[in-house]
PDB file of C-alpha atoms in Angstrom:
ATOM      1  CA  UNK A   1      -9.587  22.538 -20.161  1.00  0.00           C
ATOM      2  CA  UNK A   2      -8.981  20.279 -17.067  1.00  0.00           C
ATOM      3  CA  UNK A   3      -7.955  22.381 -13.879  1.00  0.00           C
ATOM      4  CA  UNK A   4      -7.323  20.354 -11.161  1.00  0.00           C
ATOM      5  CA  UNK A   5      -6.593  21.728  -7.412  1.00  0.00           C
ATOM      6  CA  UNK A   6      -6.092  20.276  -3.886  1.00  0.00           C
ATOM      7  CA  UNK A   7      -8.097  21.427  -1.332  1.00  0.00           C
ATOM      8  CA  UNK A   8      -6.930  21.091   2.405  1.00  0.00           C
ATOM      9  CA  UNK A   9      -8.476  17.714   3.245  1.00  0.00           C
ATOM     10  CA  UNK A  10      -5.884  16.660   0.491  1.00  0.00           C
ATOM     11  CA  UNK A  11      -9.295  15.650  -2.409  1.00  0.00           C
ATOM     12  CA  UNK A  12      -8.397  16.683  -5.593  1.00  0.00           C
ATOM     13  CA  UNK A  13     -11.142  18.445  -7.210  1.00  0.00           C
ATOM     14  CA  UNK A  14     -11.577  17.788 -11.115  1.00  0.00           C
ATOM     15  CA  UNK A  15     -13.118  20.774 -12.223  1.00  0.00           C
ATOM     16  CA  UNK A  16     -14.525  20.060 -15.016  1.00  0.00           C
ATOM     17  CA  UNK A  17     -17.433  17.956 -13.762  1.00  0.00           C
ATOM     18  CA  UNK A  18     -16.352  18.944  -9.536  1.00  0.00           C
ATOM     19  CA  UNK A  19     -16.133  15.272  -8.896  1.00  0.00           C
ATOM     20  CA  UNK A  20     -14.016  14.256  -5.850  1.00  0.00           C
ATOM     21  CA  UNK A  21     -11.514  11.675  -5.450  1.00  0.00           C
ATOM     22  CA  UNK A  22     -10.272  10.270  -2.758  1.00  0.00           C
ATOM     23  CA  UNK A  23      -6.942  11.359  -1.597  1.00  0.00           C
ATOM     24  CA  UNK A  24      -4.234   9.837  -3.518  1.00  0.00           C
ATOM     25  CA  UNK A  25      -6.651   8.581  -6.160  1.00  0.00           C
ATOM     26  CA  UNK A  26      -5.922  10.037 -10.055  1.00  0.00           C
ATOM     27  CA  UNK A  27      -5.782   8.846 -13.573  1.00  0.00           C
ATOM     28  CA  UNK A  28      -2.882   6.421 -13.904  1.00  0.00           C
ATOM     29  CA  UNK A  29      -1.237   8.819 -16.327  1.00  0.00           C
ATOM     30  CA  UNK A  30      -1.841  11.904 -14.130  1.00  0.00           C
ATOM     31  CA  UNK A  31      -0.647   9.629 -11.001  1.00  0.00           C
ATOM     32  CA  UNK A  32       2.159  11.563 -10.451  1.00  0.00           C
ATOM     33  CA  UNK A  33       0.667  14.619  -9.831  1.00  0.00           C
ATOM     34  CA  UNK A  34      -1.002  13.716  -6.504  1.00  0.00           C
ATOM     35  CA  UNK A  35      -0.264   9.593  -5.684  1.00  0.00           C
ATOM     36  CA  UNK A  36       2.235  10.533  -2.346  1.00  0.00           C
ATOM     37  CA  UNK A  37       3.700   6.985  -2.565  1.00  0.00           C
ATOM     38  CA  UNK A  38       4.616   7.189  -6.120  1.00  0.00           C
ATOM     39  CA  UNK A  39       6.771   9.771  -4.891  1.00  0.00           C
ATOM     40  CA  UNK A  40       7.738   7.470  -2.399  1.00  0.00           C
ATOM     41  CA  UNK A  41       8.874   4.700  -4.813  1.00  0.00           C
ATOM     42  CA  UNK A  42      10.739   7.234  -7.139  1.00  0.00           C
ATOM     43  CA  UNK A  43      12.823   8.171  -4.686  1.00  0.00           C
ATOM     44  CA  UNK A  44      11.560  12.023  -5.068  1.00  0.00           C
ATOM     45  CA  UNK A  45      11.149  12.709  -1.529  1.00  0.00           C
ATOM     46  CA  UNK A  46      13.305  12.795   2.038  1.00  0.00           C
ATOM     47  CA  UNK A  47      11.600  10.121   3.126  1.00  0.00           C
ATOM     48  CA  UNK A  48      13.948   6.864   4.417  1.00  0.00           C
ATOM     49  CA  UNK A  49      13.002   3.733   2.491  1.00  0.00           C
ATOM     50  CA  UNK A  50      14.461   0.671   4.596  1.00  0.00           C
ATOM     51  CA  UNK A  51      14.549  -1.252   0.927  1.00  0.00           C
ATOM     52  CA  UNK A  52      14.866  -0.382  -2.488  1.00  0.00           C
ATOM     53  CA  UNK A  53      15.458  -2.188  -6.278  1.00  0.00           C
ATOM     54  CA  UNK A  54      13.215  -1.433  -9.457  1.00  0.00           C
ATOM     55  CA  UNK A  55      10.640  -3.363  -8.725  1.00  0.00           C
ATOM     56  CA  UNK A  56       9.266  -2.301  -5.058  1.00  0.00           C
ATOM     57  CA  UNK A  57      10.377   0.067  -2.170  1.00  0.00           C
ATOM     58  CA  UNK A  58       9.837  -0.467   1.495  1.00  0.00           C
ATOM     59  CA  UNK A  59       9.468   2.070   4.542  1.00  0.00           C
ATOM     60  CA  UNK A  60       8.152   2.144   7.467  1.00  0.00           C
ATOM     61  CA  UNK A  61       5.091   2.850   8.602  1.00  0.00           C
ATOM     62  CA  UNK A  62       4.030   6.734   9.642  1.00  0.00           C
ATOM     63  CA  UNK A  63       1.132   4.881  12.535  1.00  0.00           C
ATOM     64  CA  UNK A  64       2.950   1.533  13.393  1.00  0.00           C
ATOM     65  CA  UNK A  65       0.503  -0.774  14.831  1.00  0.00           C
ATOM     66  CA  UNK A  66       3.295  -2.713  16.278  1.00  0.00           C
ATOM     67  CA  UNK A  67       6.616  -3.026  17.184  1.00  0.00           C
ATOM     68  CA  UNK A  68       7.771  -3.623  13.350  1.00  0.00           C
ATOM     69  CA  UNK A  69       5.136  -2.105  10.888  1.00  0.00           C
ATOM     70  CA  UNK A  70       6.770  -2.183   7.440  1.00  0.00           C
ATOM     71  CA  UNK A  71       4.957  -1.062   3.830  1.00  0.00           C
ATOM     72  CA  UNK A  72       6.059  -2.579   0.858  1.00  0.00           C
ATOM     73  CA  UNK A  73       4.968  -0.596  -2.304  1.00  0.00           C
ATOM     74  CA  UNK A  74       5.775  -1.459  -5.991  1.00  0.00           C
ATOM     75  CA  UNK A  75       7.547   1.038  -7.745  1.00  0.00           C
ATOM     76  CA  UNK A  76       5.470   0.863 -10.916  1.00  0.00           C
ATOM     77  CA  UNK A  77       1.483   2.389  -9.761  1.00  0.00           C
ATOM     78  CA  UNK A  78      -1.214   0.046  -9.149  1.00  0.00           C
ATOM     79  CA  UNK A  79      -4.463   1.268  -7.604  1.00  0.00           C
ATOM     80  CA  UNK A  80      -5.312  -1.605  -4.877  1.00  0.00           C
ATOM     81  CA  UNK A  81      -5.503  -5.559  -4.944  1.00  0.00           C
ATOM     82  CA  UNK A  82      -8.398  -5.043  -7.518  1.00  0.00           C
ATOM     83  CA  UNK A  83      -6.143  -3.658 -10.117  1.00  0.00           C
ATOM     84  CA  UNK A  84      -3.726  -6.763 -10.137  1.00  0.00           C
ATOM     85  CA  UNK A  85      -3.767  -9.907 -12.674  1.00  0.00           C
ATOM     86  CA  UNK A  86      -1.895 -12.695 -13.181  1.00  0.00           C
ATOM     87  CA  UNK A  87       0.727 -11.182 -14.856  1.00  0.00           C
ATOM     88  CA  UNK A  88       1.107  -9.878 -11.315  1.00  0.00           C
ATOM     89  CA  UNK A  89       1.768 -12.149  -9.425  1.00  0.00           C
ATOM     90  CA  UNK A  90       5.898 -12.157  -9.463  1.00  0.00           C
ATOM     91  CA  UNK A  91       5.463  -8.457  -8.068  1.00  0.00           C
ATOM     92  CA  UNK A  92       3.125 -10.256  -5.287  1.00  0.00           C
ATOM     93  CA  UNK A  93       6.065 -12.716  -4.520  1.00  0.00           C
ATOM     94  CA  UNK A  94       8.926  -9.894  -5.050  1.00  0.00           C
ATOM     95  CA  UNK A  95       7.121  -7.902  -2.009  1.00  0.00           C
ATOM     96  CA  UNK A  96       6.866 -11.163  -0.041  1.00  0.00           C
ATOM     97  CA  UNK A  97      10.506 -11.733  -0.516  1.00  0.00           C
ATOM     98  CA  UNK A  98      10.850  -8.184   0.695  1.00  0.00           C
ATOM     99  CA  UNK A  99       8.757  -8.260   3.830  1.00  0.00           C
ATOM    100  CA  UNK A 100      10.437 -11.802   4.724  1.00  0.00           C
ATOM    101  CA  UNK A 101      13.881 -10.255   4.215  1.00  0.00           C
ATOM    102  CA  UNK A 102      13.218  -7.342   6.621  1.00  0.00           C
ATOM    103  CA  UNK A 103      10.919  -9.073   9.278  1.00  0.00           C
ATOM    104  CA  UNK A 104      13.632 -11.767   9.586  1.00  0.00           C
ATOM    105  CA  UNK A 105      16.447  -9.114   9.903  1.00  0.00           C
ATOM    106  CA  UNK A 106      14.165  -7.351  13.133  1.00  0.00           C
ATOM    107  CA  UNK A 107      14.107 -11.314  14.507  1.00  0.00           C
ATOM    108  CA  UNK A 108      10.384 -10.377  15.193  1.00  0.00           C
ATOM    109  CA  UNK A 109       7.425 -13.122  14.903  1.00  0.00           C
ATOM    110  CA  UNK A 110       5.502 -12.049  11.875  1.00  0.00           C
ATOM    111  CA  UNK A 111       2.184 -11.138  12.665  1.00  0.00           C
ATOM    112  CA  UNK A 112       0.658 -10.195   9.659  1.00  0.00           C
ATOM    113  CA  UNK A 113       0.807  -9.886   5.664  1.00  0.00           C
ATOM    114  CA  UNK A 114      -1.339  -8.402   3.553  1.00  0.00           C
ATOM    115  CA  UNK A 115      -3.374  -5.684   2.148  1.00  0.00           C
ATOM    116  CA  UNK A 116      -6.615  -3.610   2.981  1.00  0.00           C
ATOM    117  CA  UNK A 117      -9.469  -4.445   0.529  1.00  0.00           C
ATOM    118  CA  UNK A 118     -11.286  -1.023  -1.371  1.00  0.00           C
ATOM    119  CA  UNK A 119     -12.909   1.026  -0.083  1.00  0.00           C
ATOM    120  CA  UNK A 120     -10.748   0.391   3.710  1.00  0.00           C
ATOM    121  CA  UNK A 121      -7.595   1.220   2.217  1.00  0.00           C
ATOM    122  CA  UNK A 122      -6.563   4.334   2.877  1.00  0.00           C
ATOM    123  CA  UNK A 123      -4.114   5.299  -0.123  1.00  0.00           C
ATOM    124  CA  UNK A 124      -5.062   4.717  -3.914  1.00  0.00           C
ATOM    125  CA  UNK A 125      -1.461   3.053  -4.045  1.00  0.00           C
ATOM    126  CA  UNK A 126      -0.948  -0.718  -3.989  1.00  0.00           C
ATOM    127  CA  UNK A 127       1.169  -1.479  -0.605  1.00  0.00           C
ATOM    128  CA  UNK A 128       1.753  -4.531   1.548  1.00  0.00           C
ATOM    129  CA  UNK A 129       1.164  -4.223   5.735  1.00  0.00           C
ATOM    130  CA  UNK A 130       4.301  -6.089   7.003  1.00  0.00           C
ATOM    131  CA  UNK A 131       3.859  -5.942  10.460  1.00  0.00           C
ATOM    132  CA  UNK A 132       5.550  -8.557  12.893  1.00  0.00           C
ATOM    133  CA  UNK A 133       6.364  -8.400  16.880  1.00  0.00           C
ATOM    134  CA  UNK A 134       4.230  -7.149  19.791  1.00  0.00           C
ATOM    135  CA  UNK A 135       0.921  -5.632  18.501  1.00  0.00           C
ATOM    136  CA  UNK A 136      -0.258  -2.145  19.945  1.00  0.00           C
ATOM    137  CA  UNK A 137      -3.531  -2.027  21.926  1.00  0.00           C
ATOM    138  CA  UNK A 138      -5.749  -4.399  20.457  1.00  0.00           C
ATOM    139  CA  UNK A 139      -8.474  -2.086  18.999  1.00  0.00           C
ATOM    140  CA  UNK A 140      -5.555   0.423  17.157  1.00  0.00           C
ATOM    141  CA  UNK A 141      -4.648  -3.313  15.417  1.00  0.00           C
ATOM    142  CA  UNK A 142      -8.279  -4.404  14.340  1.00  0.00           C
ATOM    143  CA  UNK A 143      -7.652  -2.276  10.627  1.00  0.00           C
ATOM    144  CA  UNK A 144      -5.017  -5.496  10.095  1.00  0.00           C
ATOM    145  CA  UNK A 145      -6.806  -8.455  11.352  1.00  0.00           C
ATOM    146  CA  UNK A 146      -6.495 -11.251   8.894  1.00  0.00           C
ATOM    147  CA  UNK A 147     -10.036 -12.783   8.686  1.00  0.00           C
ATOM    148  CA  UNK A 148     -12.342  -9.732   8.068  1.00  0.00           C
ATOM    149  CA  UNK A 149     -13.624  -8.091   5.450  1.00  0.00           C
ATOM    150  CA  UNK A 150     -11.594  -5.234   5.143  1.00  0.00           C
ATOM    151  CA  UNK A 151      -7.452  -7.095   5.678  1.00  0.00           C
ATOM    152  CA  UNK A 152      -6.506 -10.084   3.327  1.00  0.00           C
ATOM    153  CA  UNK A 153      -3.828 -11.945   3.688  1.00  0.00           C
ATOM    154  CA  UNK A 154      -1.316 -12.044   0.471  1.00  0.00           C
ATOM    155  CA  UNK A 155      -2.435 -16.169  -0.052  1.00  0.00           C
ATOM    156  CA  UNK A 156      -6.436 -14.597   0.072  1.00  0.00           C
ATOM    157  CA  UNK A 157      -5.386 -12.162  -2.919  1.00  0.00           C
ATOM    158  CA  UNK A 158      -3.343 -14.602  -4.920  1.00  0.00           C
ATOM    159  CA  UNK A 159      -6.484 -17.319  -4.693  1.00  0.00           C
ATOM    160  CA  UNK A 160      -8.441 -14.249  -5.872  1.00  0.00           C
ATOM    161  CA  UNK A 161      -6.633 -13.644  -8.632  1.00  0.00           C
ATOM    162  CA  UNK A 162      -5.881 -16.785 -10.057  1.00  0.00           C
ATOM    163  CA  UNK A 163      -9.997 -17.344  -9.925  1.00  0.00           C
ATOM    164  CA  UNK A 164     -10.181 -14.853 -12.292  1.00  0.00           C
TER     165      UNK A 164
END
């Protein structure tokens, strides 16, 4: 029998073999039970979305790292950037749409698009970092420098994928 729990750290613990996940991460057809932004993009919580249609949500961000900080999430799960394919890609350029729509409506200068690489993301939830005007301090903002290991731009992932 498979007895899952949360403990306060928010890990689920799998009891069956007491392996830890990280927060946000379970079995795409136990998602629900745990994945906070699948909640999100089903519209089963309070929280304000600043976008919606069936194919992605958008909100903004709980730690802005700038004056506009904007997450665009599919509606439909997928774990990170790894988890994507080329049948994809029109959900890629559906969230683009998305974060162009709502950046342009601010008027802010877009700063950055794209998506933390595994392991730096921190939920188990595909979601785009829309984040356009003045930048907070400079080391709160290095998590979404384009360039480094751990932020890739939306162009970086689509290369990746159509490599594969």
């Amino acid at each position: 029998m498979l007895h899952v729990t949360r403990t306060g750290l928010g890990y689920v613990t799998w009891n069956t073999n007491q392996r830890q996940l990280q927060r946000g991460l379970v079995a795409n057809t136990m998602r629900q039970l745990h994945c906070k932004f699948c909640e999100y993009a089903s519209r089963k919580t309070d929280r304000k979305l600043l976008y919606s249609d069936d194919v992605c949500v958008a909100m903004e961000s709980k730690n802005p790292r700038a004056e506009v900080h904007v997450l665009v999430l599919p509606v439909k799960h997928h774990g990170s950037i790894t988890a994507l394919t080329r049948k994809d890609l029109p959900l890629l350029r559906r969230m683009c749409d998305v974060c162009d729509l709502l950046l342009r409506d601010r008027q802010v200068e877009i700063r950055a698009v794209g998506f933390h690489r595994p392991p730096f993301h921190s939920v188990e939830h595909l979601h785009m970092h829309c984040i356009g005007g003045k930048y907070r301090p400079w080391l709160q903002t290095l998590r979404y420098w384009s360039g480094t290991p751990w932020f890739v731009s939306v162009t970086e992932v689509v290369d990746e994928i159509k490599k594969r």
